[in-house]
Coordinates of C-alpha atoms in Angstrom, one line a residue:
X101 CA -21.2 -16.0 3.8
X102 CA -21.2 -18.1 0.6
X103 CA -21.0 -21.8 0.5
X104 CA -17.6 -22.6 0.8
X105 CA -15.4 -24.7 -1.6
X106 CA -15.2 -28.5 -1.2
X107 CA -13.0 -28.7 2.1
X108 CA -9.8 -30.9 1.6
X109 CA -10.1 -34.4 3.1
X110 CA -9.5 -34.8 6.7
X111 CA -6.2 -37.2 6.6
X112 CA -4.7 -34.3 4.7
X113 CA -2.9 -32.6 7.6
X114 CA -1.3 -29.7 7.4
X115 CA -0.1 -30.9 4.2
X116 CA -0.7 -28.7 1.2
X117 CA -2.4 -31.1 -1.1
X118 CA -2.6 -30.7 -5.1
X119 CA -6.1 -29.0 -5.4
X120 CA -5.2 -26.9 -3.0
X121 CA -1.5 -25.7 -4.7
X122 CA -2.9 -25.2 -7.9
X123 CA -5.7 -22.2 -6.3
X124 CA -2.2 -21.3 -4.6
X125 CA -0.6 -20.7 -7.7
X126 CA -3.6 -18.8 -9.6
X127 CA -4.0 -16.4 -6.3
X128 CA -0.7 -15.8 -6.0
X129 CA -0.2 -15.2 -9.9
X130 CA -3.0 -11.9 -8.9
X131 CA -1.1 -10.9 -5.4
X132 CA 2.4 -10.6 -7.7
X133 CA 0.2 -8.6 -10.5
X134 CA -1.1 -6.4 -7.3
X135 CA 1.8 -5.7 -5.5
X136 CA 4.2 -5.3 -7.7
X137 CA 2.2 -3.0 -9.5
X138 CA 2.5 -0.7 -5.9
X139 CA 6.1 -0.6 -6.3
X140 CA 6.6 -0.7 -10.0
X141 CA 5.8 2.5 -10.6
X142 CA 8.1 4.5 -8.0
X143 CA 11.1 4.5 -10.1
X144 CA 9.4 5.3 -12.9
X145 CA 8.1 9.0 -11.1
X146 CA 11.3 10.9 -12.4
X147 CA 10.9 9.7 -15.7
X148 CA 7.1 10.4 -15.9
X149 CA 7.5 14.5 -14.3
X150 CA 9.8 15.2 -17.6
X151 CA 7.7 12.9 -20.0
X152 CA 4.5 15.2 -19.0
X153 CA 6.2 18.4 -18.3
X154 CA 4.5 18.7 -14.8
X155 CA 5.9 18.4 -11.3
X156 CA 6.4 16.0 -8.2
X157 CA 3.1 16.6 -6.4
X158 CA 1.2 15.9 -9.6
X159 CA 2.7 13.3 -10.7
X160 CA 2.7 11.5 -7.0
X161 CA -1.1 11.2 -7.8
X162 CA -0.4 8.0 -10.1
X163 CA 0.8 6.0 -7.2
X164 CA -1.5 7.5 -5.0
X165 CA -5.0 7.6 -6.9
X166 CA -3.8 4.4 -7.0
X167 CA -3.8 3.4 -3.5
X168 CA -6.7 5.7 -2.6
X169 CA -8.5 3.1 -5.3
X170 CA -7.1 0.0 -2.8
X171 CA -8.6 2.0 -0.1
X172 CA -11.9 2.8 -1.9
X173 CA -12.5 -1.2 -3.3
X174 CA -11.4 -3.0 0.0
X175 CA -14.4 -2.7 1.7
X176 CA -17.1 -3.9 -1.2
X177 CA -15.2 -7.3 -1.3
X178 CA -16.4 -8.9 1.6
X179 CA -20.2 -8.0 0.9
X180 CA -20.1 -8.5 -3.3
X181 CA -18.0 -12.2 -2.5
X182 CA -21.0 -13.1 -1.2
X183 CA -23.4 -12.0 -3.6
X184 CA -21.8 -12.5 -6.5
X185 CA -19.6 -15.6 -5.6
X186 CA -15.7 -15.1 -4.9
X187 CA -14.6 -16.7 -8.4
X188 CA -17.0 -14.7 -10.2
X189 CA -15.9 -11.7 -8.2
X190 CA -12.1 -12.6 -9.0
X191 CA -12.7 -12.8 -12.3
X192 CA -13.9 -9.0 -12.6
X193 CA -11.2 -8.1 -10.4
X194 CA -8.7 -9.3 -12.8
X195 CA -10.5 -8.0 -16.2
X196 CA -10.7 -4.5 -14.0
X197 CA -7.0 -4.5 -13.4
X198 CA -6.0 -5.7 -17.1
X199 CA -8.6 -2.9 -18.6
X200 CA -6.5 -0.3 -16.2
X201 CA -3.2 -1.1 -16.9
X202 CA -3.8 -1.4 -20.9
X203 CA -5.6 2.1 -20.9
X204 CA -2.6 3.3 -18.5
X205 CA 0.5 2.3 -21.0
X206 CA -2.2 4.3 -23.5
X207 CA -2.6 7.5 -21.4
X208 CA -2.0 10.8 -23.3
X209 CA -1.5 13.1 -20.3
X210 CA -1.2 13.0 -16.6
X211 CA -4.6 13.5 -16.2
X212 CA -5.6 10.2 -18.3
X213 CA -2.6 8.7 -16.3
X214 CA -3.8 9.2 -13.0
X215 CA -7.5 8.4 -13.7
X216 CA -6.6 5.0 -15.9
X217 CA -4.1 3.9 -12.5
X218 CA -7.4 4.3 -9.9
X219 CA -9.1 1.9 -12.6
X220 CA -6.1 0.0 -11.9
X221 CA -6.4 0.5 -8.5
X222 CA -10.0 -0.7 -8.3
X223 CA -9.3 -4.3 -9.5
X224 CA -6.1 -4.3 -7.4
X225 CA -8.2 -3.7 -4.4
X226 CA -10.0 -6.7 -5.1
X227 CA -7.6 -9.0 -6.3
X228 CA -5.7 -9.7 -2.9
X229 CA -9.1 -10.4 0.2
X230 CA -10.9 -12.1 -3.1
X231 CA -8.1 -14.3 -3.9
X232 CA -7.3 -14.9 -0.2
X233 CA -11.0 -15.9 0.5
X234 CA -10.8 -18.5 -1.8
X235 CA -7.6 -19.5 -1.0
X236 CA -8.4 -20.4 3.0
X237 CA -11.9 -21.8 2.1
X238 CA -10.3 -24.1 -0.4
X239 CA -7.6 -24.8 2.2
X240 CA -9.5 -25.1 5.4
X241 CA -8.9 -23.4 8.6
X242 CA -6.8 -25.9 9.8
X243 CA -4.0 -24.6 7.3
X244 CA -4.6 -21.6 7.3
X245 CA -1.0 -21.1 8.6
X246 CA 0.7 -23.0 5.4
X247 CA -1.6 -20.4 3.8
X248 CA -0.1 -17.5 4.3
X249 CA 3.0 -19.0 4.3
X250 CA 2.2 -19.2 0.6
X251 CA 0.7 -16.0 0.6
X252 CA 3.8 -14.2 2.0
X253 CA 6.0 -15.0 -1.4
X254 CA 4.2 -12.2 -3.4
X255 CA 4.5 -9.6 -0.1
X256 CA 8.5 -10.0 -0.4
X257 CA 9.2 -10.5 -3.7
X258 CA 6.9 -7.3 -5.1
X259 CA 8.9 -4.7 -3.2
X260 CA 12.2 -6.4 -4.5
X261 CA 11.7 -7.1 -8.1
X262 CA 9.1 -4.1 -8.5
X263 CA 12.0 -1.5 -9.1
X264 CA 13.9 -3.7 -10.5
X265 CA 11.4 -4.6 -12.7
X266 CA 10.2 -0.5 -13.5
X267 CA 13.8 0.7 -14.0
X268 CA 14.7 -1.8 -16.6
X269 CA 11.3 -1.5 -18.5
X270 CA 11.7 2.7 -18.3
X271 CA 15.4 2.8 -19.3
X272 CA 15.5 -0.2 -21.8
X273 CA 11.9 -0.1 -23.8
X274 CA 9.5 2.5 -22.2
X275 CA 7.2 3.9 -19.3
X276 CA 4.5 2.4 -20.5
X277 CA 5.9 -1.3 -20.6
X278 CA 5.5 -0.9 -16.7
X279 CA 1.5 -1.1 -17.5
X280 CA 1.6 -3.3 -20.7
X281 CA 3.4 -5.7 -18.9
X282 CA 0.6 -6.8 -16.4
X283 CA -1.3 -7.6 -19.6
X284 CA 0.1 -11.0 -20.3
X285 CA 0.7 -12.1 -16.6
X286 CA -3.2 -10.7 -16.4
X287 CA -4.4 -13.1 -19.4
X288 CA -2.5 -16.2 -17.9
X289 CA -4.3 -15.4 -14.5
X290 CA -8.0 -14.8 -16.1
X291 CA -7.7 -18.2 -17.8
X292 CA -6.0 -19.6 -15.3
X293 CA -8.7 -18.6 -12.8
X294 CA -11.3 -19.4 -14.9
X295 CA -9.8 -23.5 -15.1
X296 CA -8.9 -23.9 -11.8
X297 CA -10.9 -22.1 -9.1
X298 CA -13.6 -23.3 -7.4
X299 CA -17.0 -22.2 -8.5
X300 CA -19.2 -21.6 -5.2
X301 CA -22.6 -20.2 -4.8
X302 CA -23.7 -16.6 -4.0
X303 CA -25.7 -16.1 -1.4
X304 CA -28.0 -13.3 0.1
X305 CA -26.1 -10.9 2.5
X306 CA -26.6 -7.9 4.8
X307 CA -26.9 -4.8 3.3
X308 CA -23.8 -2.8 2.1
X309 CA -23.7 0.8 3.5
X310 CA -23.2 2.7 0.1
X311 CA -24.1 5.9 1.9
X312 CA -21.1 5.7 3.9
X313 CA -18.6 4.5 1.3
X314 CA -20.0 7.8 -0.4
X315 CA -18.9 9.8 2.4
X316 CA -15.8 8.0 3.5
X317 CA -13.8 7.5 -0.5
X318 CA -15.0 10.9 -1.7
X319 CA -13.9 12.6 1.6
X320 CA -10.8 10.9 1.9
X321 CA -10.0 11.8 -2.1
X322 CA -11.4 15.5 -1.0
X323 CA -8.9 16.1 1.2
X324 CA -5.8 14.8 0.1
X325 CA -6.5 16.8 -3.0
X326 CA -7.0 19.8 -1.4
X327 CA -3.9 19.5 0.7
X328 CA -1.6 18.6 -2.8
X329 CA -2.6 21.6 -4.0
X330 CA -0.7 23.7 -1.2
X331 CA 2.7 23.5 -3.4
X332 CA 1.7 24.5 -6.9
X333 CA -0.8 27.8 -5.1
X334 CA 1.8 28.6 -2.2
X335 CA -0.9 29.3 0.1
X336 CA -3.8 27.1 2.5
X337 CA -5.9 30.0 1.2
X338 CA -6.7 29.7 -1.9
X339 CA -9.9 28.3 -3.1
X340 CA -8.9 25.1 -4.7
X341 CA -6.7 24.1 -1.2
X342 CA -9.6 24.9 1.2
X343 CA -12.9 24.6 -0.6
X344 CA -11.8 20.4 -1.4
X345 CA -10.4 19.9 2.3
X346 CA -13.1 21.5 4.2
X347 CA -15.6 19.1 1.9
X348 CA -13.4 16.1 2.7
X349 CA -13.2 17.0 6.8
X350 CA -17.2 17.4 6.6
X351 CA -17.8 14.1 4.7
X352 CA -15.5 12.5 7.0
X353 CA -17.1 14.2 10.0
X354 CA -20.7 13.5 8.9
X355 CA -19.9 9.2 8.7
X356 CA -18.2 9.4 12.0
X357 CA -21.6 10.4 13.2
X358 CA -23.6 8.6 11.2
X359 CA -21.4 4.9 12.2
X360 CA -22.6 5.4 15.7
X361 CA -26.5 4.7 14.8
X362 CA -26.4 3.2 11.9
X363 CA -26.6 -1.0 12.5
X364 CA -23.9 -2.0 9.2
X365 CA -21.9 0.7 9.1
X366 CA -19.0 0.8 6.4
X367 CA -16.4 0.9 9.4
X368 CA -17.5 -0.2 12.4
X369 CA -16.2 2.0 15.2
X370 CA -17.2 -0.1 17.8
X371 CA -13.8 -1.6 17.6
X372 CA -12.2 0.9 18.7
X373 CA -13.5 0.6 21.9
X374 CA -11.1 -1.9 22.2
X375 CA -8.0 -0.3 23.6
X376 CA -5.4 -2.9 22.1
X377 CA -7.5 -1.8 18.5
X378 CA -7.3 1.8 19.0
X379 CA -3.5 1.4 20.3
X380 CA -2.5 -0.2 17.1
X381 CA -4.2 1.7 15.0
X382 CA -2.9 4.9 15.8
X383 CA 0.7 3.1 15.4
X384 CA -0.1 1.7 11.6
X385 CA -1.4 5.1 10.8
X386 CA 1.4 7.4 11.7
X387 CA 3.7 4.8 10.5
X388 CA 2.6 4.4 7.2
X389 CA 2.4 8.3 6.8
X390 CA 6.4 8.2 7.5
X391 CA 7.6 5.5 6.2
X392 CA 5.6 5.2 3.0
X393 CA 5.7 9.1 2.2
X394 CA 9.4 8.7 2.5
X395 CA 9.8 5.4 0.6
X396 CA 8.2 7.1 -2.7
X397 CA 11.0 10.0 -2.6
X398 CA 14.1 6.9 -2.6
X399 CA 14.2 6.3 -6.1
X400 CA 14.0 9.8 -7.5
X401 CA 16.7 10.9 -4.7
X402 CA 19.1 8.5 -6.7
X403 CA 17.8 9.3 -10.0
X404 CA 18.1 12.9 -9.8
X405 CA 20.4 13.8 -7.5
X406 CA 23.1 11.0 -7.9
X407 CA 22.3 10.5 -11.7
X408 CA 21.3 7.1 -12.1
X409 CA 19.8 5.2 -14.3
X410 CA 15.6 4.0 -13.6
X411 CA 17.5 0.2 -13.1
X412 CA 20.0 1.1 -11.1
X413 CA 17.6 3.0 -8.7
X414 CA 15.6 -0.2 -8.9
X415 CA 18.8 -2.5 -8.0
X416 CA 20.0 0.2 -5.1
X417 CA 16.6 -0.3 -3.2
X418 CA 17.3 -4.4 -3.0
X419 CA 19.1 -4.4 0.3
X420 CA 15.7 -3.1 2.2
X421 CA 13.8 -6.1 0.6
X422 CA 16.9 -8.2 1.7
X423 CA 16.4 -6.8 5.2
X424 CA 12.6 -7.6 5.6
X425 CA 13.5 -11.5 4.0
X426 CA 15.9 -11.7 7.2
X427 CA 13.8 -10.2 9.7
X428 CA 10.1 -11.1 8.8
X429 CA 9.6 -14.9 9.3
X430 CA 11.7 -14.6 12.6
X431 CA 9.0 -11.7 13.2
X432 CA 6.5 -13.8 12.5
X433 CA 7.1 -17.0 14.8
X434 CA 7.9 -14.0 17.1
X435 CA 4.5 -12.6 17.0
X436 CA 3.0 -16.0 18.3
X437 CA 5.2 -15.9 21.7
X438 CA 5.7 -13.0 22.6
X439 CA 4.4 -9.6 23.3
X440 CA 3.7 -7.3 20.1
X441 CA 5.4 -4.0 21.6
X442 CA 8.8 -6.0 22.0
X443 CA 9.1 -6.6 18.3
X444 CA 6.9 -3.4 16.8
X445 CA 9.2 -1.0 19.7
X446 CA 13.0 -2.6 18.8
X447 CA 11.4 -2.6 14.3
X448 CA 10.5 0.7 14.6
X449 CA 14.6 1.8 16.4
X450 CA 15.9 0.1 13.2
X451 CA 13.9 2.4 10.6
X452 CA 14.4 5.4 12.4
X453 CA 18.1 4.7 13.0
X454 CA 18.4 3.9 9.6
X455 CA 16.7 6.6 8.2
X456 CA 19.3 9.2 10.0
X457 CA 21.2 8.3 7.4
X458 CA 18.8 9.9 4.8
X459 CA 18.5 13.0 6.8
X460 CA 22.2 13.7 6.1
X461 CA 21.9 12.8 2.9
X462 CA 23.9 15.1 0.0
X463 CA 25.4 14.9 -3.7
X464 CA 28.3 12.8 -2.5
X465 CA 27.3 10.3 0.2
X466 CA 28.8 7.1 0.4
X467 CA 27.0 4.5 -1.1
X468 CA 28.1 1.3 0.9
X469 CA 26.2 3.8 3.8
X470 CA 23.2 4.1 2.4
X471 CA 23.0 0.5 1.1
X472 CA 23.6 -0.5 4.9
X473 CA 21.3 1.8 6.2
X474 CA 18.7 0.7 3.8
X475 CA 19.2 -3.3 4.8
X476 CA 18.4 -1.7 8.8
X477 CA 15.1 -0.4 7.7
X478 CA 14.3 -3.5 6.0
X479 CA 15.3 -5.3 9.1
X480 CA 13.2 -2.9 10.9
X481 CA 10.2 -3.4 8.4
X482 CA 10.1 -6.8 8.8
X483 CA 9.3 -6.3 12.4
X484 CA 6.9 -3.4 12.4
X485 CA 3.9 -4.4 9.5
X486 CA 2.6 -7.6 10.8
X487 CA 3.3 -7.4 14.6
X488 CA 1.2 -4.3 14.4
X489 CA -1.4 -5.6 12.7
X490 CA -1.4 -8.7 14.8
X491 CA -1.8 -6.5 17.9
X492 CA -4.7 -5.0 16.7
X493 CA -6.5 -8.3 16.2
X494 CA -5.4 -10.4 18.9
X495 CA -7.5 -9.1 21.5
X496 CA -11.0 -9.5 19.4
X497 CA -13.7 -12.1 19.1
X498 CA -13.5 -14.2 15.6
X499 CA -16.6 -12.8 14.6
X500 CA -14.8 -8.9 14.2
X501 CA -12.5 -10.3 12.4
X502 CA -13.9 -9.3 8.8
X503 CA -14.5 -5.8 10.1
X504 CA -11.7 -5.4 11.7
X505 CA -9.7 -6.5 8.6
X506 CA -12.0 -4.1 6.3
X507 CA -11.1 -1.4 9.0
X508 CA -7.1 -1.8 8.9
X509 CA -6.6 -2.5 5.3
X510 CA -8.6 0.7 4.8
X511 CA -6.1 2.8 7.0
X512 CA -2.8 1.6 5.9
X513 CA -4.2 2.8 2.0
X514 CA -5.4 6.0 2.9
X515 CA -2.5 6.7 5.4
X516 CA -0.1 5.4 2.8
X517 CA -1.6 7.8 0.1
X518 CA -1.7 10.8 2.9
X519 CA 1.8 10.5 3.5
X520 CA 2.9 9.9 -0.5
X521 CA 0.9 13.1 -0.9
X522 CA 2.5 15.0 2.3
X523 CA 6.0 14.1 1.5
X524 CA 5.8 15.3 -2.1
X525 CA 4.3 18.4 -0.9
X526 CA 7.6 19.1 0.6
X527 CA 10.1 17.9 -1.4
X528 CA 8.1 20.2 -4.0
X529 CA 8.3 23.3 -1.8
X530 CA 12.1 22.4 -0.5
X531 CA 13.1 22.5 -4.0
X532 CA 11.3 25.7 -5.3
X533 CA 13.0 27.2 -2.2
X534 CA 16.9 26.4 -3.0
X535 CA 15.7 27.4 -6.6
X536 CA 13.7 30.1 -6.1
X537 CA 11.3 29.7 -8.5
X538 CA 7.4 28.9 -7.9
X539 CA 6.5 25.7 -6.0
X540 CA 5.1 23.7 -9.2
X541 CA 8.6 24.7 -10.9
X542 CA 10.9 23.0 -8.4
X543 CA 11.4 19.5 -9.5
X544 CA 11.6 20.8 -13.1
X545 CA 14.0 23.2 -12.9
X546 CA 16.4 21.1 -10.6
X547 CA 15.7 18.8 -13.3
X548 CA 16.9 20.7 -15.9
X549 CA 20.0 22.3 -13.5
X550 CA 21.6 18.8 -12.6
X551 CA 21.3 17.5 -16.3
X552 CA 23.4 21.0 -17.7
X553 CA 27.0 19.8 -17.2
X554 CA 27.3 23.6 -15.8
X555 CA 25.6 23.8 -13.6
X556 CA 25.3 19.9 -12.5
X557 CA 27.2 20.2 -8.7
X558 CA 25.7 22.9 -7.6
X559 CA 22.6 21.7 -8.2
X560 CA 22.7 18.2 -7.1
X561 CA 23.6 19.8 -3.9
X562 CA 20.8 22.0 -3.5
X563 CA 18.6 19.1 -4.9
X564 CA 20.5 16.9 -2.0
X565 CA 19.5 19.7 0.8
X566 CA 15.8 19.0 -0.1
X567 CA 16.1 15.3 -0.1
X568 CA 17.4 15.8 3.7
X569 CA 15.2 17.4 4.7
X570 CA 12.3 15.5 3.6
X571 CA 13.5 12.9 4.9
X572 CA 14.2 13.9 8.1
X573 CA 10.0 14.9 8.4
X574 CA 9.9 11.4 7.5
X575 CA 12.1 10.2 10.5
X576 CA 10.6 12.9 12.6
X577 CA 7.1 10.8 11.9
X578 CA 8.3 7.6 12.3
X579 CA 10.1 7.9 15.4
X580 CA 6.7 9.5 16.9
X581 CA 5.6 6.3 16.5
X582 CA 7.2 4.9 19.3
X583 CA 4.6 6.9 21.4
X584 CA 2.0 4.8 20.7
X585 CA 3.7 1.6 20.5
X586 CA 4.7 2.1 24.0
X587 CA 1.3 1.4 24.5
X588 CA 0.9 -1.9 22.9
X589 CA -0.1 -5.1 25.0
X590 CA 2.7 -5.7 27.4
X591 CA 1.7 -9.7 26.9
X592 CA -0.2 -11.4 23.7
X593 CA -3.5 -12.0 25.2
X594 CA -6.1 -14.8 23.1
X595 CA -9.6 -14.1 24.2
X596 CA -11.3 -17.4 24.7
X597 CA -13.3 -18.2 21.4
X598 CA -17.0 -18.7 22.1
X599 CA -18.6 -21.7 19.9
X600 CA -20.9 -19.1 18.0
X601 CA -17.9 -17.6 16.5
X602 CA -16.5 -18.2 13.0
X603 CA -13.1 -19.5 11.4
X604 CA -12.3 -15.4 10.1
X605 CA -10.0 -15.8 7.3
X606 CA -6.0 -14.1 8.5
X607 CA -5.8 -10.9 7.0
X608 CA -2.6 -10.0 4.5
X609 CA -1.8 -6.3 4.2
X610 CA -0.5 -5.2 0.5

């Protein structure tokens, strides 16, 4: 590891002192940047199928290229903070991140789009475990708790104000506002950064396994490709559906084997020896395929279906946020007492009950419903994220802490992006169906039907069918969820820290 920063004084307590607040403010400056850039762009997904005359599971690919780039990045951090230094590294993750979005508000296509967001993507990746490095070094371990309360504003205010944020920028001056925008708040950061963070000094670390970070991102990318390709051929045959997938599976396949003799291996599978690991694992994985996959269709169901504005899909998607301020610090003192499965088992009821709603979703349904069914899976979210990811790390040594963390940021990413990809796949082939035209027509056509005052009802309620639907493969995912967190620890269990074991830093999932 690199030399840490200049600890604060002993006789600071738990208190938060000045030096410390002003790192605070820089790193969380780069979290809002990050996170709301996940969430910003949702409502903008509508807007961005018409501008580029393509359809839903194209146009998916700029939020997830963008998370596959998380996904792809999160792994490097660790080993380049400590051979580059973690201000130096923060630096380049913010000039990364400003280069991306600038050359995104520029994009000519969706091709340029989608490759200018995973240059977003990769400086995203690093902004959050770079920033949060610094952060508890500066800080010490023995705050490490104020820390993430610190930490945690960015996680709750990013899903709130980032559609707000998107629908007023794509309704009131332009899509590509929702990319310009991180230039300023990315300037104030750079300098900001540059003033006030700590310098430290790189040190010499173990090797990084390149070879499997070229198998794992180009395998993961493989396959999710192939598989968004299913919609606009019709058919698992054709060449550009199989010939990408069956690449990805064999990359994937060939690291799996290769991370069992290899000493450093870019995921370290040993951990999932570890049955509470393995447990919760499983859990994040098939819940982030649900819930996220579903979450990216919300905005473009009440933009296209119920005819509203980017904003006012922005403002309609407040009371989930709402829900997860409520329920996540209780979740959180929670997590410290009690048993992980009795707050991840009653969470995940409260999504999947309030996602019935959205499985009976038409042209026509109540509003005050769906804004009270949203606020219950934000109550429910608030007690599913963290309490699984605290399960998973509970029962392990301090010194598999950093892997571990490498290991479960990279599966929420790539889950997240498998389900964004999955869901669009059939909300693409649901639509083609009620308007029986080809799959890559769907969303385009029901575009065009609901905007033609003749033909408007009829097809908001087809368009309404294929939103229920989707979501109900949604709910179908999240509520098989519950099968593995059934088999969470029963009681939170510490292993007993031996004195060779480091402080790990807590880990923050974006």
């Amino acid at each position: 590891m690199s030399a840490p920063a200049t600890p604060a004084a002993p006789d600071a307590g738990d208190k938060l002192d000045r030096g410390v607040l002003k790192v605070a403010s820089v790193v969380v400056l780069g979290a809002i940047m990050a996170i709301l850039d996940t969430t910003v762009v949702n409502v903008a997904l509508q807007k961005l199928t018409i501008q580029f005359t393509t359809s839903f599971d194209t146009i998916q690919w700029v939020a997830t290229g963008y998370m596959l780039a998380l996904a792809t990045v999160i792994p490097v951090t660790g080993w380049a903070s400590d051979r580059f230094g973690t201000k130096r590294l923060y630096l380049l993750a913010i000039g990364t991140f400003l280069i991306g979005s600038m050359l995104a508000g520029l994009a000519w296509n969706v091709e340029s789009l989608i490759a200018f967001r995973v240059v977003q993507g990769l400086g995203g990746g690093m902004l959050m475990p770079a920033g949060m490095t610094i952060l508890t070094r500066t800080a010490g371990p023995q705050r490490i708790g104020r820390v993430m309360s610190v930490l945690g504003v960015p996680m709750l205010l990013g899903p709130m104000a980032g559609p707000i944020l998107g629908g007023w920028l794509v309704d009131s001056v332009s899509w590509r506002w929702i990319f310009y925008i991180n230039v300023p708040i990315g300037l104030i950061a750079f300098l900001l950064a540059l003033k006030l963070l700590p310098k430290d000094d790189p040190e010499p670390s173990g090797r990084f396994d390149f070879l499997g970070m070229l198998m794992v991102s180009p395998g993961l990318a493989a396959l999710i490709f192939g598989v968004s390709r299913i919609p606009s051929t019709g058919t698992v045959g054709a060449l550009e559906v199989w010939l990408p997938a069956l690449a990805g599976i064999v990359l994937l396949v060939a690291f799996v084997l290769r991370a069992r003799t290899v000493e450093h291996p870019l995921i370290d599978l040993k951990l999932f020896r570890n049955r509470s690991f393995s447990v919760a694992m499983a859990t994040m994985a098939v819940f982030c395929i649900g819930f996220f996959g579903a979450m990216l269709l919300l905005p473009t169901y009440f933009v296209l279906v119920r005819g509203e504005t980017a904003l006012n899909a922005g403002l309609l998607l407040v009371p989930q946020s709402l829900g997860a301020v409520v329920s996540m610090p209780i979740a959180g003192r929670l997590a410290d007492k009690i048993a992980p499965r009795k707050i991840v088992v009653p969470g995940l009821v409260l999504i999947v009950a309030g996602m019935i709603a959205f499985t009976q979703v038409t042209a026509t349904t109540s509003y005050p419903l769906l804004l009270a069914a949203l606020f219950v899976v934000g109550l429910g979210l608030g007690c599913t994220m963290m309490p699984i990811t605290s399960a998973a790390l509970q029962t392990l040594q301090s010194k598999d802490m950093a892997k571990a963390s490498t290991a479960t940021n990279i599966l929420q990413q790539t889950a997240g992006a498998i389900g964004s990809a999955v869901m669009s796949i059939i909300l693409a082939a649901l639509l083609a169906g009620k308007f029986g035209v080809p799959t890559s027509q769907g969303q385009l056509v029901a575009t065009a039907a609901t905007m033609n005052p003749a033909t408007h009802d009829a097809a908001a309620g087809l368009a309404g069918e294929s939103f229920a639907t989707t979501f109900l493969w949604g709910t179908i995912l999240l509520a098989l969820c519950l099968v593995p967190a059934f088999f969470l620890p029963k009681k939170r269990v510490v292993p007993a820290a031996t004195e060779s074991d480091e402080v790990a830093p807590p880990v923050l999932m974006h």
